PDB file of C-alpha atoms in Angstrom:
ATOM      1  CA  MET A   1      95.877  97.826 102.023  1.00 51.00           C
ATOM      2  CA  ASP A   2      98.488 100.352 100.915  1.00 70.00           C
ATOM      3  CA  ASN A   3     101.270  97.829 101.513  1.00 85.00           C
ATOM      4  CA  LEU A   4      99.400  95.297  99.400  1.00 85.00           C
ATOM      5  CA  ALA A   5      98.889  97.827  96.605  1.00 87.00           C
ATOM      6  CA  GLU A   6     102.592  98.680  96.717  1.00 91.00           C
ATOM      7  CA  ALA A   7     103.539  94.999  96.640  1.00 90.00           C
ATOM      8  CA  VAL A   8     101.283  94.389  93.634  1.00 92.00           C
ATOM      9  CA  SER A   9     102.680  97.450  91.877  1.00 94.00           C
ATOM     10  CA  SER A  10     106.203  96.157  92.491  1.00 95.00           C
ATOM     11  CA  VAL A  11     105.305  92.697  91.137  1.00 95.00           C
ATOM     12  CA  LEU A  12     103.756  94.176  87.993  1.00 96.00           C
ATOM     13  CA  LYS A  13     106.737  96.473  87.425  1.00 97.00           C
ATOM     14  CA  GLU A  14     109.131  93.554  87.818  1.00 97.00           C
ATOM     15  CA  TRP A  15     107.022  91.450  85.434  1.00 97.00           C
ATOM     16  CA  GLU A  16     107.128  94.154  82.749  1.00 97.00           C
ATOM     17  CA  GLN A  17     110.923  94.223  82.924  1.00 97.00           C
ATOM     18  CA  MET A  18     111.076  90.427  82.938  1.00 97.00           C
ATOM     19  CA  LYS A  19     108.682  90.233  80.005  1.00 97.00           C
ATOM     20  CA  ALA A  20     110.841  92.543  77.887  1.00 97.00           C
ATOM     21  CA  ARG A  21     113.885  90.383  78.636  1.00 97.00           C
ATOM     22  CA  LEU A  22     111.950  87.165  77.897  1.00 97.00           C
ATOM     23  CA  ASP A  23     110.807  88.579  74.544  1.00 96.00           C
ATOM     24  CA  GLN A  24     114.443  89.147  73.664  1.00 97.00           C
ATOM     25  CA  LEU A  25     115.600  85.722  74.894  1.00 96.00           C
ATOM     26  CA  PHE A  26     112.923  83.888  72.917  1.00 96.00           C
ATOM     27  CA  ARG A  27     113.721  85.923  69.786  1.00 96.00           C
ATOM     28  CA  GLU A  28     117.359  84.896  70.201  1.00 96.00           C
ATOM     29  CA  ARG A  29     116.293  81.296  70.903  1.00 94.00           C
ATOM     30  CA  ASP A  30     118.263  81.379  74.162  1.00 94.00           C
ATOM     31  CA  GLN A  31     116.326  78.581  75.838  1.00 91.00           C
ATOM     32  CA  LYS A  32     118.662  78.156  78.840  1.00 92.00           C
ATOM     33  CA  ASN A  33     118.410  81.789  80.006  1.00 95.00           C
ATOM     34  CA  ALA A  34     114.724  81.944  79.061  1.00 96.00           C
ATOM     35  CA  ASN A  35     114.084  78.851  81.187  1.00 96.00           C
ATOM     36  CA  ASP A  36     115.789  80.417  84.229  1.00 95.00           C
ATOM     37  CA  LEU A  37     113.915  83.694  83.844  1.00 97.00           C
ATOM     38  CA  MET A  38     110.608  81.883  83.278  1.00 97.00           C
ATOM     39  CA  GLU A  39     111.030  80.099  86.599  1.00 96.00           C
ATOM     40  CA  LYS A  40     111.371  83.503  88.264  1.00 96.00           C
ATOM     41  CA  GLY A  41     108.305  84.670  86.334  1.00 97.00           C
ATOM     42  CA  ILE A  42     106.298  81.691  87.598  1.00 96.00           C
ATOM     43  CA  THR A  43     107.281  82.586  91.168  1.00 94.00           C
ATOM     44  CA  LEU A  44     106.222  86.179  90.517  1.00 95.00           C
ATOM     45  CA  PHE A  45     102.845  85.014  89.180  1.00 96.00           C
ATOM     46  CA  ILE A  46     102.237  82.831  92.255  1.00 93.00           C
ATOM     47  CA  GLN A  47     103.162  85.768  94.487  1.00 92.00           C
ATOM     48  CA  PHE A  48     100.675  87.995  92.604  1.00 94.00           C
ATOM     49  CA  LEU A  49      98.030  85.272  92.876  1.00 94.00           C
ATOM     50  CA  HIS A  50      98.423  85.286  96.662  1.00 90.00           C
ATOM     51  CA  TYR A  51      98.258  89.080  96.833  1.00 91.00           C
ATOM     52  CA  THR A  52      95.106  89.085  94.704  1.00 92.00           C
ATOM     53  CA  ASN A  53      93.535  86.688  97.202  1.00 90.00           C
ATOM     54  CA  ASP A  54      94.547  88.893 100.166  1.00 83.00           C
ATOM     55  CA  GLU A  55      97.267  86.542 101.357  1.00 76.00           C
ATOM     56  CA  THR A  56     100.356  88.541 102.223  1.00 63.00           C
ATOM     57  CA  SER A  57     102.555  85.579 103.093  1.00 62.00           C
ATOM     58  CA  ILE A  58     103.438  83.018 100.469  1.00 64.00           C
ATOM     59  CA  PRO A  59     103.209  79.533 101.985  1.00 59.00           C
ATOM     60  CA  ASN A  60     105.774  76.888 101.070  1.00 60.00           C
ATOM     61  CA  ARG A  61     103.060  74.311 100.505  1.00 57.00           C
ATOM     62  CA  SER A  62     101.526  73.518  97.156  1.00 65.00           C
ATOM     63  CA  LEU A  63      98.731  75.737  95.899  1.00 68.00           C
ATOM     64  CA  ASP A  64      95.134  74.661  96.414  1.00 76.00           C
ATOM     65  CA  PHE A  65      93.403  76.518  93.591  1.00 81.00           C
ATOM     66  CA  ASP A  66      89.952  75.530  94.856  1.00 82.00           C
ATOM     67  CA  GLN A  67      90.520  77.661  97.958  1.00 83.00           C
ATOM     68  CA  LEU A  68      91.229  80.822  95.942  1.00 85.00           C
ATOM     69  CA  SER A  69      88.365  83.208  95.259  1.00 88.00           C
ATOM     70  CA  SER A  70      90.140  85.164  92.482  1.00 90.00           C
ATOM     71  CA  LYS A  71      91.944  83.096  89.890  1.00 93.00           C
ATOM     72  CA  PRO A  72      92.228  82.815  86.102  1.00 94.00           C
ATOM     73  CA  VAL A  73      90.194  80.146  84.323  1.00 93.00           C
ATOM     74  CA  ASN A  74      91.774  76.656  84.208  1.00 94.00           C
ATOM     75  CA  ILE A  75      94.693  77.864  86.288  1.00 94.00           C
ATOM     76  CA  GLY A  76      95.702  74.387  87.464  1.00 92.00           C
ATOM     77  CA  GLU A  77      96.146  72.955  83.990  1.00 95.00           C
ATOM     78  CA  ARG A  78      97.705  76.102  82.566  1.00 96.00           C
ATOM     79  CA  LEU A  79     100.192  76.611  85.373  1.00 95.00           C
ATOM     80  CA  GLY A  80     100.996  72.894  85.354  1.00 95.00           C
ATOM     81  CA  PHE A  81     101.868  73.111  81.655  1.00 97.00           C
ATOM     82  CA  ILE A  82     104.056  76.178  82.212  1.00 97.00           C
ATOM     83  CA  MET A  83     105.866  74.646  85.180  1.00 96.00           C
ATOM     84  CA  ALA A  84     106.536  71.399  83.305  1.00 96.00           C
ATOM     85  CA  ARG A  85     107.975  73.215  80.259  1.00 96.00           C
ATOM     86  CA  PRO A  86     109.179  76.688  81.300  1.00 96.00           C
ATOM     87  CA  GLY A  87     111.613  76.972  78.381  1.00 94.00           C
ATOM     88  CA  LEU A  88     108.951  76.809  75.671  1.00 95.00           C
ATOM     89  CA  TYR A  89     107.722  79.937  73.928  1.00 96.00           C
ATOM     90  CA  HIS A  90     104.144  78.685  74.325  1.00 97.00           C
ATOM     91  CA  SER A  91     104.684  78.555  78.111  1.00 97.00           C
ATOM     92  CA  TYR A  92     105.861  82.152  78.033  1.00 98.00           C
ATOM     93  CA  ARG A  93     102.759  83.222  76.083  1.00 97.00           C
ATOM     94  CA  GLN A  94     100.560  81.334  78.539  1.00 98.00           C
ATOM     95  CA  LEU A  95     102.267  82.938  81.558  1.00 98.00           C
ATOM     96  CA  SER A  96     101.835  86.366  79.956  1.00 98.00           C
ATOM     97  CA  GLU A  97      98.121  85.690  79.475  1.00 98.00           C
ATOM     98  CA  LEU A  98      97.761  84.500  83.067  1.00 98.00           C
ATOM     99  CA  MET A  99      99.379  87.724  84.299  1.00 98.00           C
ATOM    100  CA  VAL A 100      97.000  89.840  82.174  1.00 97.00           C
ATOM    101  CA  GLU A 101      93.961  87.888  83.412  1.00 97.00           C
ATOM    102  CA  LEU A 102      95.088  88.112  87.034  1.00 97.00           C
ATOM    103  CA  GLU A 103      95.720  91.844  86.716  1.00 96.00           C
ATOM    104  CA  LYS A 104      92.125  92.275  85.489  1.00 96.00           C
ATOM    105  CA  LEU A 105      90.803  90.169  88.374  1.00 96.00           C
ATOM    106  CA  TYR A 106      92.835  92.250  90.837  1.00 94.00           C
ATOM    107  CA  ALA A 107      91.479  95.510  89.390  1.00 93.00           C
ATOM    108  CA  LYS A 108      87.912  94.165  89.428  1.00 93.00           C
ATOM    109  CA  LYS A 109      88.268  93.100  93.055  1.00 91.00           C
ATOM    110  CA  ASN A 110      89.583  96.560  94.009  1.00 87.00           C
ATOM    111  CA  ILE A 111      86.651  98.265  92.302  1.00 88.00           C
ATOM    112  CA  LYS A 112      84.181  96.019  94.139  1.00 86.00           C
ATOM    113  CA  ASN A 113      85.899  96.693  97.467  1.00 82.00           C
ATOM    114  CA  LYS A 114      85.857 100.468  96.939  1.00 81.00           C
ATOM    115  CA  SER A 115      82.168 100.492  95.997  1.00 78.00           C
ATOM    116  CA  ARG A 116      81.146  98.585  99.150  1.00 72.00           C
ATOM    117  CA  PRO A 117      79.706 100.780 101.876  1.00 70.00           C
ATOM    118  CA  LYS A 118      81.972 101.066 104.918  1.00 63.00           C
ATOM    119  CA  ALA A 119      80.608  99.368 108.026  1.00 56.00           C
TER     120      ALA A 119
END
């Protein structure tokens, strides 16, 4: 569990740095560099999604959102939009919201797990 917590912490730290850079790129209307960084951000989100669902390895197959117990609302449509148009500011805002929602779900799951009696 400690390794998972460290991995999540690393993902969130990397996202914060990426987010600051994306803010700057979108302000400068640098769509090419924003697009490249957004693709890395999407990968980071998918990695975090797997960690939140207790999957330490990231499979190379497509995501089956129905199989995930912890996921943001309408993730399929939202992530599909972002992946189709990573260079748009609206995609960046949507990815940021997905990260915030997933962070809340991760925290909620941790609280539930800690309050469960040990068997």
